[in-house]
mmCIF file of C-alpha atoms in Angstrom:
data_model
loop_
_atom_site.group_PDB
_atom_site.id
_atom_site.type_symbol
_atom_site.label_atom_id
_atom_site.label_comp_id
_atom_site.label_asym_id
_atom_site.label_seq_id
_atom_site.Cartn_x
_atom_site.Cartn_y
_atom_site.Cartn_z
ATOM 1 C CA UNK A 1 -68.314 54.679 -10.130
ATOM 2 C CA UNK A 2 -66.812 53.289 -13.392
ATOM 3 C CA UNK A 3 -63.107 53.592 -13.978
ATOM 4 C CA UNK A 4 -62.051 55.765 -16.951
ATOM 5 C CA UNK A 5 -59.711 54.273 -19.401
ATOM 6 C CA UNK A 6 -58.498 56.673 -21.847
ATOM 7 C CA UNK A 7 -55.402 57.710 -24.049
ATOM 8 C CA UNK A 8 -53.870 61.060 -23.398
ATOM 9 C CA UNK A 9 -55.315 62.852 -26.393
ATOM 10 C CA UNK A 10 -59.043 62.189 -25.166
ATOM 11 C CA UNK A 11 -58.421 63.108 -21.357
ATOM 12 C CA UNK A 12 -56.958 66.278 -22.377
ATOM 13 C CA UNK A 13 -60.038 67.458 -24.378
ATOM 14 C CA UNK A 14 -62.365 68.643 -21.476
ATOM 15 C CA UNK A 15 -63.058 71.969 -21.880
ATOM 16 C CA UNK A 16 -66.442 73.659 -20.058
ATOM 17 C CA UNK A 17 -66.470 77.183 -20.596
ATOM 18 C CA UNK A 18 -67.968 79.052 -17.553
ATOM 19 C CA UNK A 19 -68.890 82.381 -19.764
ATOM 20 C CA UNK A 20 -70.488 83.862 -16.767
ATOM 21 C CA UNK A 21 -67.394 83.895 -14.183
ATOM 22 C CA UNK A 22 -64.813 83.985 -16.755
ATOM 23 C CA UNK A 23 -66.288 85.372 -20.046
ATOM 24 C CA UNK A 24 -65.680 83.856 -23.586
ATOM 25 C CA UNK A 25 -63.213 81.036 -23.569
ATOM 26 C CA UNK A 26 -62.045 79.470 -26.704
ATOM 27 C CA UNK A 27 -63.150 75.605 -27.178
ATOM 28 C CA UNK A 28 -60.135 72.959 -27.833
ATOM 29 C CA UNK A 29 -60.036 71.683 -30.895
ATOM 30 C CA UNK A 30 -61.985 68.808 -32.026
ATOM 31 C CA UNK A 31 -59.121 66.296 -31.408
ATOM 32 C CA UNK A 32 -58.711 67.321 -27.764
ATOM 33 C CA UNK A 33 -62.355 67.195 -26.601
ATOM 34 C CA UNK A 34 -64.521 64.632 -25.010
ATOM 35 C CA UNK A 35 -67.181 64.625 -23.003
ATOM 36 C CA UNK A 36 -67.303 64.566 -19.306
ATOM 37 C CA UNK A 37 -67.105 61.119 -17.747
ATOM 38 C CA UNK A 38 -70.888 59.645 -17.479
ATOM 39 C CA UNK A 39 -72.515 61.720 -14.706
ATOM 40 C CA UNK A 40 -70.642 64.539 -12.924
ATOM 41 C CA UNK A 41 -67.916 62.902 -10.642
ATOM 42 C CA UNK A 42 -68.991 63.725 -6.806
ATOM 43 C CA UNK A 43 -68.046 62.378 -3.569
ATOM 44 C CA UNK A 44 -70.314 61.316 -0.964
ATOM 45 C CA UNK A 45 -70.793 65.023 0.628
ATOM 46 C CA UNK A 46 -72.149 66.079 -2.722
ATOM 47 C CA UNK A 47 -68.843 68.118 -3.663
ATOM 48 C CA UNK A 48 -68.315 67.864 -7.482
ATOM 49 C CA UNK A 49 -66.323 68.137 -10.481
ATOM 50 C CA UNK A 50 -67.080 71.906 -11.620
ATOM 51 C CA UNK A 51 -65.093 72.234 -14.850
ATOM 52 C CA UNK A 52 -61.915 71.410 -16.785
ATOM 53 C CA UNK A 53 -59.575 73.431 -18.878
ATOM 54 C CA UNK A 54 -57.116 72.444 -21.140
ATOM 55 C CA UNK A 55 -53.600 73.997 -20.625
ATOM 56 C CA UNK A 56 -51.711 71.816 -23.364
ATOM 57 C CA UNK A 57 -51.567 68.093 -23.681
ATOM 58 C CA UNK A 58 -50.040 67.454 -20.317
ATOM 59 C CA UNK A 59 -51.655 70.036 -18.243
ATOM 60 C CA UNK A 60 -54.888 70.385 -16.953
ATOM 61 C CA UNK A 61 -56.804 72.801 -14.890
ATOM 62 C CA UNK A 62 -59.557 71.301 -13.089
ATOM 63 C CA UNK A 63 -61.833 72.911 -10.716
ATOM 64 C CA UNK A 64 -63.687 70.991 -7.649
ATOM 65 C CA UNK A 65 -66.858 72.665 -5.708
ATOM 66 C CA UNK A 66 -66.124 71.873 -2.171
ATOM 67 C CA UNK A 67 -69.386 71.021 -0.264
ATOM 68 C CA UNK A 68 -67.635 71.472 3.336
ATOM 69 C CA UNK A 69 -66.153 75.125 2.163
ATOM 70 C CA UNK A 70 -68.911 76.192 -0.216
ATOM 71 C CA UNK A 71 -66.471 77.046 -3.054
ATOM 72 C CA UNK A 72 -64.732 76.144 -6.193
ATOM 73 C CA UNK A 73 -61.005 74.884 -5.311
ATOM 74 C CA UNK A 74 -58.803 74.990 -8.374
ATOM 75 C CA UNK A 75 -56.104 72.404 -8.920
ATOM 76 C CA UNK A 76 -53.157 72.272 -11.236
ATOM 77 C CA UNK A 77 -52.774 68.824 -13.091
ATOM 78 C CA UNK A 78 -49.804 67.268 -14.672
ATOM 79 C CA UNK A 79 -50.948 64.500 -16.656
ATOM 80 C CA UNK A 80 -49.175 61.054 -17.027
ATOM 81 C CA UNK A 81 -46.723 60.629 -19.902
ATOM 82 C CA UNK A 82 -49.031 57.512 -21.085
ATOM 83 C CA UNK A 83 -52.505 57.749 -20.199
ATOM 84 C CA UNK A 84 -53.375 54.563 -21.942
ATOM 85 C CA UNK A 85 -54.331 53.292 -18.512
ATOM 86 C CA UNK A 86 -55.087 54.024 -15.377
ATOM 87 C CA UNK A 87 -51.968 55.626 -13.040
ATOM 88 C CA UNK A 88 -51.799 56.636 -9.648
ATOM 89 C CA UNK A 89 -51.990 60.034 -8.316
ATOM 90 C CA UNK A 90 -49.512 62.249 -6.394
ATOM 91 C CA UNK A 91 -50.896 65.319 -4.460
ATOM 92 C CA UNK A 92 -48.556 68.193 -4.149
ATOM 93 C CA UNK A 93 -48.971 71.026 -1.594
ATOM 94 C CA UNK A 94 -47.514 74.837 -1.520
ATOM 95 C CA UNK A 95 -46.302 75.988 1.633
ATOM 96 C CA UNK A 96 -48.031 78.944 3.387
ATOM 97 C CA UNK A 97 -49.375 80.824 0.581
ATOM 98 C CA UNK A 98 -51.378 78.126 -0.295
ATOM 99 C CA UNK A 99 -50.366 78.671 -3.846
ATOM 100 C CA UNK A 100 -52.486 81.857 -4.191
ATOM 101 C CA UNK A 101 -49.438 83.815 -4.380
ATOM 102 C CA UNK A 102 -46.241 83.015 -6.822
ATOM 103 C CA UNK A 103 -44.513 80.629 -4.914
ATOM 104 C CA UNK A 104 -46.113 77.495 -6.290
ATOM 105 C CA UNK A 105 -44.636 74.415 -7.501
ATOM 106 C CA UNK A 106 -45.061 75.082 -11.179
ATOM 107 C CA UNK A 107 -43.937 78.360 -10.876
ATOM 108 C CA UNK A 108 -40.716 77.900 -8.366
ATOM 109 C CA UNK A 109 -39.269 74.109 -9.430
ATOM 110 C CA UNK A 110 -38.943 71.958 -12.498
ATOM 111 C CA UNK A 111 -42.220 70.139 -11.468
ATOM 112 C CA UNK A 112 -43.474 70.184 -15.148
ATOM 113 C CA UNK A 113 -40.314 69.063 -16.966
ATOM 114 C CA UNK A 114 -39.506 66.770 -14.026
ATOM 115 C CA UNK A 115 -42.796 64.799 -14.537
ATOM 116 C CA UNK A 116 -42.742 64.549 -18.357
ATOM 117 C CA UNK A 117 -41.673 60.836 -18.516
ATOM 118 C CA UNK A 118 -43.545 59.742 -15.537
ATOM 119 C CA UNK A 119 -46.706 57.673 -15.397
ATOM 120 C CA UNK A 120 -48.486 59.748 -12.663
ATOM 121 C CA UNK A 121 -51.104 62.323 -12.394
ATOM 122 C CA UNK A 122 -49.724 65.109 -10.067
ATOM 123 C CA UNK A 123 -52.650 67.472 -8.541
ATOM 124 C CA UNK A 124 -51.724 70.343 -7.100
ATOM 125 C CA UNK A 125 -54.832 72.359 -5.167
ATOM 126 C CA UNK A 126 -54.213 76.265 -5.195
ATOM 127 C CA UNK A 127 -55.816 77.854 -2.176
ATOM 128 C CA UNK A 128 -55.898 77.232 1.687
ATOM 129 C CA UNK A 129 -53.559 79.872 2.456
ATOM 130 C CA UNK A 130 -52.020 80.204 5.914
ATOM 131 C CA UNK A 131 -55.089 77.582 6.857
ATOM 132 C CA UNK A 132 -52.361 74.484 7.560
ATOM 133 C CA UNK A 133 -54.708 72.625 5.446
ATOM 134 C CA UNK A 134 -56.544 71.332 8.418
ATOM 135 C CA UNK A 135 -60.711 71.970 9.179
ATOM 136 C CA UNK A 136 -61.139 75.090 11.336
ATOM 137 C CA UNK A 137 -63.361 75.138 13.970
ATOM 138 C CA UNK A 138 -65.476 77.998 12.892
ATOM 139 C CA UNK A 139 -64.672 80.634 10.017
ATOM 140 C CA UNK A 140 -62.263 83.110 10.456
ATOM 141 C CA UNK A 141 -62.817 86.621 9.872
ATOM 142 C CA UNK A 142 -59.464 87.066 7.646
ATOM 143 C CA UNK A 143 -59.198 83.525 6.124
ATOM 144 C CA UNK A 144 -62.647 82.564 5.695
ATOM 145 C CA UNK A 145 -64.207 79.288 6.313
ATOM 146 C CA UNK A 146 -61.357 76.249 6.036
ATOM 147 C CA UNK A 147 -62.313 72.762 6.040
ATOM 148 C CA UNK A 148 -59.275 71.180 3.940
ATOM 149 C CA UNK A 149 -58.986 67.831 5.833
ATOM 150 C CA UNK A 150 -62.060 66.822 4.554
ATOM 151 C CA UNK A 151 -61.421 68.181 1.197
ATOM 152 C CA UNK A 152 -58.129 66.942 0.694
ATOM 153 C CA UNK A 153 -59.184 63.274 2.069
ATOM 154 C CA UNK A 154 -62.762 63.025 1.618
ATOM 155 C CA UNK A 155 -63.963 64.827 -0.886
ATOM 156 C CA UNK A 156 -61.074 65.356 -3.721
ATOM 157 C CA UNK A 157 -59.521 61.907 -4.079
ATOM 158 C CA UNK A 158 -62.734 60.120 -5.521
ATOM 159 C CA UNK A 159 -63.291 62.947 -7.860
ATOM 160 C CA UNK A 160 -59.708 63.095 -8.832
ATOM 161 C CA UNK A 161 -60.068 59.272 -9.270
ATOM 162 C CA UNK A 162 -63.202 59.193 -11.309
ATOM 163 C CA UNK A 163 -62.258 62.037 -13.703
ATOM 164 C CA UNK A 164 -58.628 60.829 -14.355
ATOM 165 C CA UNK A 165 -59.201 57.123 -14.678
ATOM 166 C CA UNK A 166 -56.750 56.559 -11.932
ATOM 167 C CA UNK A 167 -55.399 53.713 -9.888
ATOM 168 C CA UNK A 168 -56.755 54.756 -6.876
ATOM 169 C CA UNK A 169 -53.187 54.524 -5.430
ATOM 170 C CA UNK A 170 -51.861 58.130 -3.579
ATOM 171 C CA UNK A 171 -49.196 60.081 -2.190
ATOM 172 C CA UNK A 172 -49.186 63.154 -0.633
ATOM 173 C CA UNK A 173 -46.006 65.647 -0.255
ATOM 174 C CA UNK A 174 -45.644 69.129 0.726
ATOM 175 C CA UNK A 175 -43.231 71.825 2.043
ATOM 176 C CA UNK A 176 -42.694 74.309 5.099
ATOM 177 C CA UNK A 177 -46.267 74.713 6.437
ATOM 178 C CA UNK A 178 -47.456 71.848 4.319
ATOM 179 C CA UNK A 179 -44.974 70.089 5.309
ATOM 180 C CA UNK A 180 -46.695 69.563 8.825
ATOM 181 C CA UNK A 181 -49.805 69.261 7.033
ATOM 182 C CA UNK A 182 -49.156 66.296 5.128
ATOM 183 C CA UNK A 183 -48.419 64.071 8.454
ATOM 184 C CA UNK A 184 -51.425 65.072 9.734
ATOM 185 C CA UNK A 185 -53.951 64.481 6.385
ATOM 186 C CA UNK A 186 -52.108 61.138 6.601
ATOM 187 C CA UNK A 187 -52.678 60.668 10.183
ATOM 188 C CA UNK A 188 -56.179 61.750 9.812
ATOM 189 C CA UNK A 189 -56.734 59.314 6.934
ATOM 190 C CA UNK A 190 -53.887 56.869 6.844
ATOM 191 C CA UNK A 191 -55.932 54.487 4.343
ATOM 192 C CA UNK A 192 -55.834 57.246 1.470
ATOM 193 C CA UNK A 193 -52.010 57.785 1.123
ATOM 194 C CA UNK A 194 -49.586 55.077 0.756
ATOM 195 C CA UNK A 195 -46.583 57.456 1.039
ATOM 196 C CA UNK A 196 -45.889 60.843 2.463
ATOM 197 C CA UNK A 197 -42.919 63.425 1.521
ATOM 198 C CA UNK A 198 -42.494 66.107 4.617
ATOM 199 C CA UNK A 199 -40.121 68.817 3.347
ATOM 200 C CA UNK A 200 -39.056 71.431 5.944
ATOM 201 C CA UNK A 201 -42.246 71.380 8.160
ATOM 202 C CA UNK A 202 -42.325 71.807 11.744
ATOM 203 C CA UNK A 203 -44.493 68.466 13.087
ATOM 204 C CA UNK A 204 -45.279 69.809 16.281
ATOM 205 C CA UNK A 205 -48.335 71.778 17.266
ATOM 206 C CA UNK A 206 -48.795 70.911 20.929
ATOM 207 C CA UNK A 207 -45.338 72.234 22.109
ATOM 208 C CA UNK A 208 -44.620 75.566 23.105
ATOM 209 C CA UNK A 209 -42.368 75.722 20.002
ATOM 210 C CA UNK A 210 -44.953 74.307 17.665
ATOM 211 C CA UNK A 211 -47.889 76.513 18.694
ATOM 212 C CA UNK A 212 -45.593 79.043 18.652
ATOM 213 C CA UNK A 213 -44.549 78.531 14.950
ATOM 214 C CA UNK A 214 -48.271 77.887 13.859
ATOM 215 C CA UNK A 215 -49.457 80.874 15.735
ATOM 216 C CA UNK A 216 -46.702 83.005 13.409
ATOM 217 C CA UNK A 217 -47.862 81.414 10.084
ATOM 218 C CA UNK A 218 -51.580 81.940 10.763
ATOM 219 C CA UNK A 219 -51.425 85.309 11.882
ATOM 220 C CA UNK A 220 -49.246 86.584 9.270
ATOM 221 C CA UNK A 221 -52.384 86.926 7.195
ATOM 222 C CA UNK A 222 -54.242 88.141 9.821
ATOM 223 C CA UNK A 223 -55.697 84.668 10.543
ATOM 224 C CA UNK A 224 -56.565 83.576 14.537
ATOM 225 C CA UNK A 225 -55.509 80.263 15.622
ATOM 226 C CA UNK A 226 -58.538 80.262 18.333
ATOM 227 C CA UNK A 227 -60.644 79.585 15.517
ATOM 228 C CA UNK A 228 -58.387 77.237 14.439
ATOM 229 C CA UNK A 229 -58.049 74.484 17.049
ATOM 230 C CA UNK A 230 -59.260 76.609 19.845
ATOM 231 C CA UNK A 231 -56.595 78.547 22.072
ATOM 232 C CA UNK A 232 -53.409 76.932 21.834
ATOM 233 C CA UNK A 233 -53.109 74.180 24.611
ATOM 234 C CA UNK A 234 -56.914 73.270 23.508
ATOM 235 C CA UNK A 235 -57.307 69.511 22.834
ATOM 236 C CA UNK A 236 -57.292 70.206 19.270
ATOM 237 C CA UNK A 237 -53.895 71.054 18.990
ATOM 238 C CA UNK A 238 -52.803 67.943 20.633
ATOM 239 C CA UNK A 239 -55.222 65.869 18.232
ATOM 240 C CA UNK A 240 -53.319 67.524 15.307
ATOM 241 C CA UNK A 241 -49.750 67.451 16.283
ATOM 242 C CA UNK A 242 -47.765 64.812 13.882
ATOM 243 C CA UNK A 243 -45.111 64.011 16.655
ATOM 244 C CA UNK A 244 -47.521 63.155 19.272
ATOM 245 C CA UNK A 245 -50.051 60.766 16.892
ATOM 246 C CA UNK A 246 -47.047 59.546 14.882
ATOM 247 C CA UNK A 247 -48.468 55.797 15.613
ATOM 248 C CA UNK A 248 -50.818 56.788 13.244
ATOM 249 C CA UNK A 249 -48.514 56.794 10.161
ATOM 250 C CA UNK A 250 -47.423 53.066 10.804
ATOM 251 C CA UNK A 251 -47.201 51.255 7.154
ATOM 252 C CA UNK A 252 -47.063 54.467 5.296
ATOM 253 C CA UNK A 253 -43.623 55.312 3.686
ATOM 254 C CA UNK A 254 -42.214 58.256 4.582
ATOM 255 C CA UNK A 255 -39.532 60.564 3.478
ATOM 256 C CA UNK A 256 -38.912 63.477 5.728
ATOM 257 C CA UNK A 257 -36.289 66.043 5.325
ATOM 258 C CA UNK A 258 -34.906 69.138 6.562
ATOM 259 C CA UNK A 259 -31.686 71.564 6.060
ATOM 260 C CA UNK A 260 -29.671 72.828 9.225
ATOM 261 C CA UNK A 261 -30.176 76.410 8.124
ATOM 262 C CA UNK A 262 -26.607 77.367 6.955
ATOM 263 C CA UNK A 263 -25.966 78.367 3.954
ATOM 264 C CA UNK A 264 -25.753 75.953 1.490
ATOM 265 C CA UNK A 265 -25.165 75.124 -2.609
ATOM 266 C CA UNK A 266 -28.635 77.252 -3.452
ATOM 267 C CA UNK A 267 -26.940 80.273 -1.580
ATOM 268 C CA UNK A 268 -25.373 81.671 -4.719
ATOM 269 C CA UNK A 269 -26.065 84.770 -6.621
ATOM 270 C CA UNK A 270 -26.342 82.450 -9.602
ATOM 271 C CA UNK A 271 -28.917 80.450 -8.111
ATOM 272 C CA UNK A 272 -31.916 79.922 -10.110
ATOM 273 C CA UNK A 273 -34.126 81.521 -7.293
ATOM 274 C CA UNK A 274 -31.719 84.222 -6.319
ATOM 275 C CA UNK A 275 -31.394 85.410 -10.395
ATOM 276 C CA UNK A 276 -28.419 87.911 -8.697
ATOM 277 C CA UNK A 277 -30.449 89.681 -6.522
ATOM 278 C CA UNK A 278 -28.323 90.298 -3.927
ATOM 279 C CA UNK A 279 -31.478 91.307 -1.317
ATOM 280 C CA UNK A 280 -33.265 88.094 -2.327
ATOM 281 C CA UNK A 281 -29.931 86.137 -1.522
ATOM 282 C CA UNK A 282 -29.844 87.954 1.690
ATOM 283 C CA UNK A 283 -33.046 87.447 2.735
ATOM 284 C CA UNK A 284 -32.830 83.524 1.727
ATOM 285 C CA UNK A 285 -29.619 83.141 3.902
ATOM 286 C CA UNK A 286 -30.901 85.325 7.172
ATOM 287 C CA UNK A 287 -34.616 84.575 7.081
ATOM 288 C CA UNK A 288 -34.449 81.472 5.375
ATOM 289 C CA UNK A 289 -31.525 80.425 7.888
ATOM 290 C CA UNK A 290 -33.475 80.973 10.565
ATOM 291 C CA UNK A 291 -36.626 79.577 9.494
ATOM 292 C CA UNK A 292 -35.082 76.175 8.381
ATOM 293 C CA UNK A 293 -32.993 75.978 11.758
ATOM 294 C CA UNK A 294 -36.139 75.979 13.670
ATOM 295 C CA UNK A 295 -37.804 73.611 11.513
ATOM 296 C CA UNK A 296 -34.950 71.352 11.906
ATOM 297 C CA UNK A 297 -35.600 71.158 15.507
ATOM 298 C CA UNK A 298 -39.065 70.092 14.814
ATOM 299 C CA UNK A 299 -37.977 67.611 12.265
ATOM 300 C CA UNK A 300 -35.496 65.856 14.784
ATOM 301 C CA UNK A 301 -38.031 65.323 17.518
ATOM 302 C CA UNK A 302 -40.142 63.645 14.971
ATOM 303 C CA UNK A 303 -37.529 61.357 13.712
ATOM 304 C CA UNK A 304 -36.865 60.421 17.684
ATOM 305 C CA UNK A 305 -40.311 60.174 17.805
ATOM 306 C CA UNK A 306 -40.890 57.520 15.053
ATOM 307 C CA UNK A 307 -37.388 55.681 15.520
ATOM 308 C CA UNK A 308 -39.068 55.091 19.517
ATOM 309 C CA UNK A 309 -42.155 53.662 17.740
ATOM 310 C CA UNK A 310 -40.162 51.760 15.397
ATOM 311 C CA UNK A 311 -41.762 53.126 12.278
ATOM 312 C CA UNK A 312 -38.951 53.327 9.702
ATOM 313 C CA UNK A 313 -38.923 56.315 7.555
ATOM 314 C CA UNK A 314 -36.493 57.688 5.024
ATOM 315 C CA UNK A 315 -34.545 60.624 6.486
ATOM 316 C CA UNK A 316 -32.430 63.399 4.475
ATOM 317 C CA UNK A 317 -30.764 66.117 7.275
ATOM 318 C CA UNK A 318 -28.734 68.295 5.630
ATOM 319 C CA UNK A 319 -25.547 69.825 6.781
ATOM 320 C CA UNK A 320 -26.880 72.973 4.924
ATOM 321 C CA UNK A 321 -29.595 74.600 3.548
ATOM 322 C CA UNK A 322 -32.167 76.903 3.885
ATOM 323 C CA UNK A 323 -35.968 77.421 3.642
ATOM 324 C CA UNK A 324 -36.376 77.955 0.175
ATOM 325 C CA UNK A 325 -37.337 76.544 -2.979
ATOM 326 C CA UNK A 326 -34.102 74.990 -4.585
ATOM 327 C CA UNK A 327 -33.806 72.513 -1.817
ATOM 328 C CA UNK A 328 -37.705 71.441 -2.217
ATOM 329 C CA UNK A 329 -36.958 70.755 -5.302
ATOM 330 C CA UNK A 330 -34.165 68.387 -4.197
ATOM 331 C CA UNK A 331 -36.110 66.868 -2.333
ATOM 332 C CA UNK A 332 -38.913 66.173 -4.684
ATOM 333 C CA UNK A 333 -36.574 64.793 -6.899
ATOM 334 C CA UNK A 334 -35.074 62.499 -4.357
ATOM 335 C CA UNK A 335 -38.097 61.324 -2.702
ATOM 336 C CA UNK A 336 -39.781 60.273 -6.210
ATOM 337 C CA UNK A 337 -38.598 56.707 -5.930
ATOM 338 C CA UNK A 338 -39.767 56.148 -2.697
ATOM 339 C CA UNK A 339 -42.839 57.615 -3.554
ATOM 340 C CA UNK A 340 -43.145 55.730 -7.081
ATOM 341 C CA UNK A 341 -42.472 52.305 -5.924
ATOM 342 C CA UNK A 342 -45.225 52.840 -2.724
ATOM 343 C CA UNK A 343 -47.732 53.790 -5.623
ATOM 344 C CA UNK A 344 -46.565 51.253 -7.821
ATOM 345 C CA UNK A 345 -44.983 53.273 -11.000
ATOM 346 C CA UNK A 346 -42.159 53.257 -12.540
ATOM 347 C CA UNK A 347 -39.466 55.728 -11.178
#
């Protein structure tokens, strides 16, 4: 498909009003509008761009219909500072809530400001709560039909590339649940991603601790892991284990981080995520500390595995830090130079 070169003023102007679903939507001003790329951008299985809504001159909402899941997936998009030439793409994945709650990159971090001067497309899918962003073997009564590996590695990239006129160079980063998923996605489709940022994720899924962790996350929303990979211990649990399959990460730039679980610089009442709330702080210290200590053990074993295979990675094992957004914002900042180099853009 022909790559579309365009300035930011042209790129941000697409607005398709779907009145049947959302009621009357005001059109963007004339200098912010343009037609969709020639032909609706699609993927090989028939997934397609559904519509685009303008947020402002640097942000869009894209909606892509997934053929595999038979539904439209929203995507929060931050555009490059200079879109006069094709730019690479960073896919950011949310944690267990999938961005369906208030815990998203855009609401909990400075991601918009951080990328304000950077020439990269940042795409944050909204959806996939408690799904591990994987392809489930069968629909789940609570969590529905999940084919996220197919969507993220096969359906979405060509549509993003065609719509935004990218270079085709991609990276992916995620936290907590998605800190596991980004590794699995890269192993499933190593040619799609140049770099991976895995923040506070338990990379094991086939060991007893890993199975317990996955089961806890999925069941939190009432999901049944038997619908995901079959009963724990089934072959699919091994096939989706980033530690077992770590050799597939060879050649991908890796940034892997985890805190110890001990209180650190973001465990203060003055912290932006705590905002003076003693209950929030206590939850962050106690619950966030326990979770981060658990993921730390998984991440240490991933590091051991990668080292045994001779696969280089950048590690940040913090001596303190809980399972919370302040540290993941730090992780995004700290990993960016490596990611930028990998996808061919300025830091």
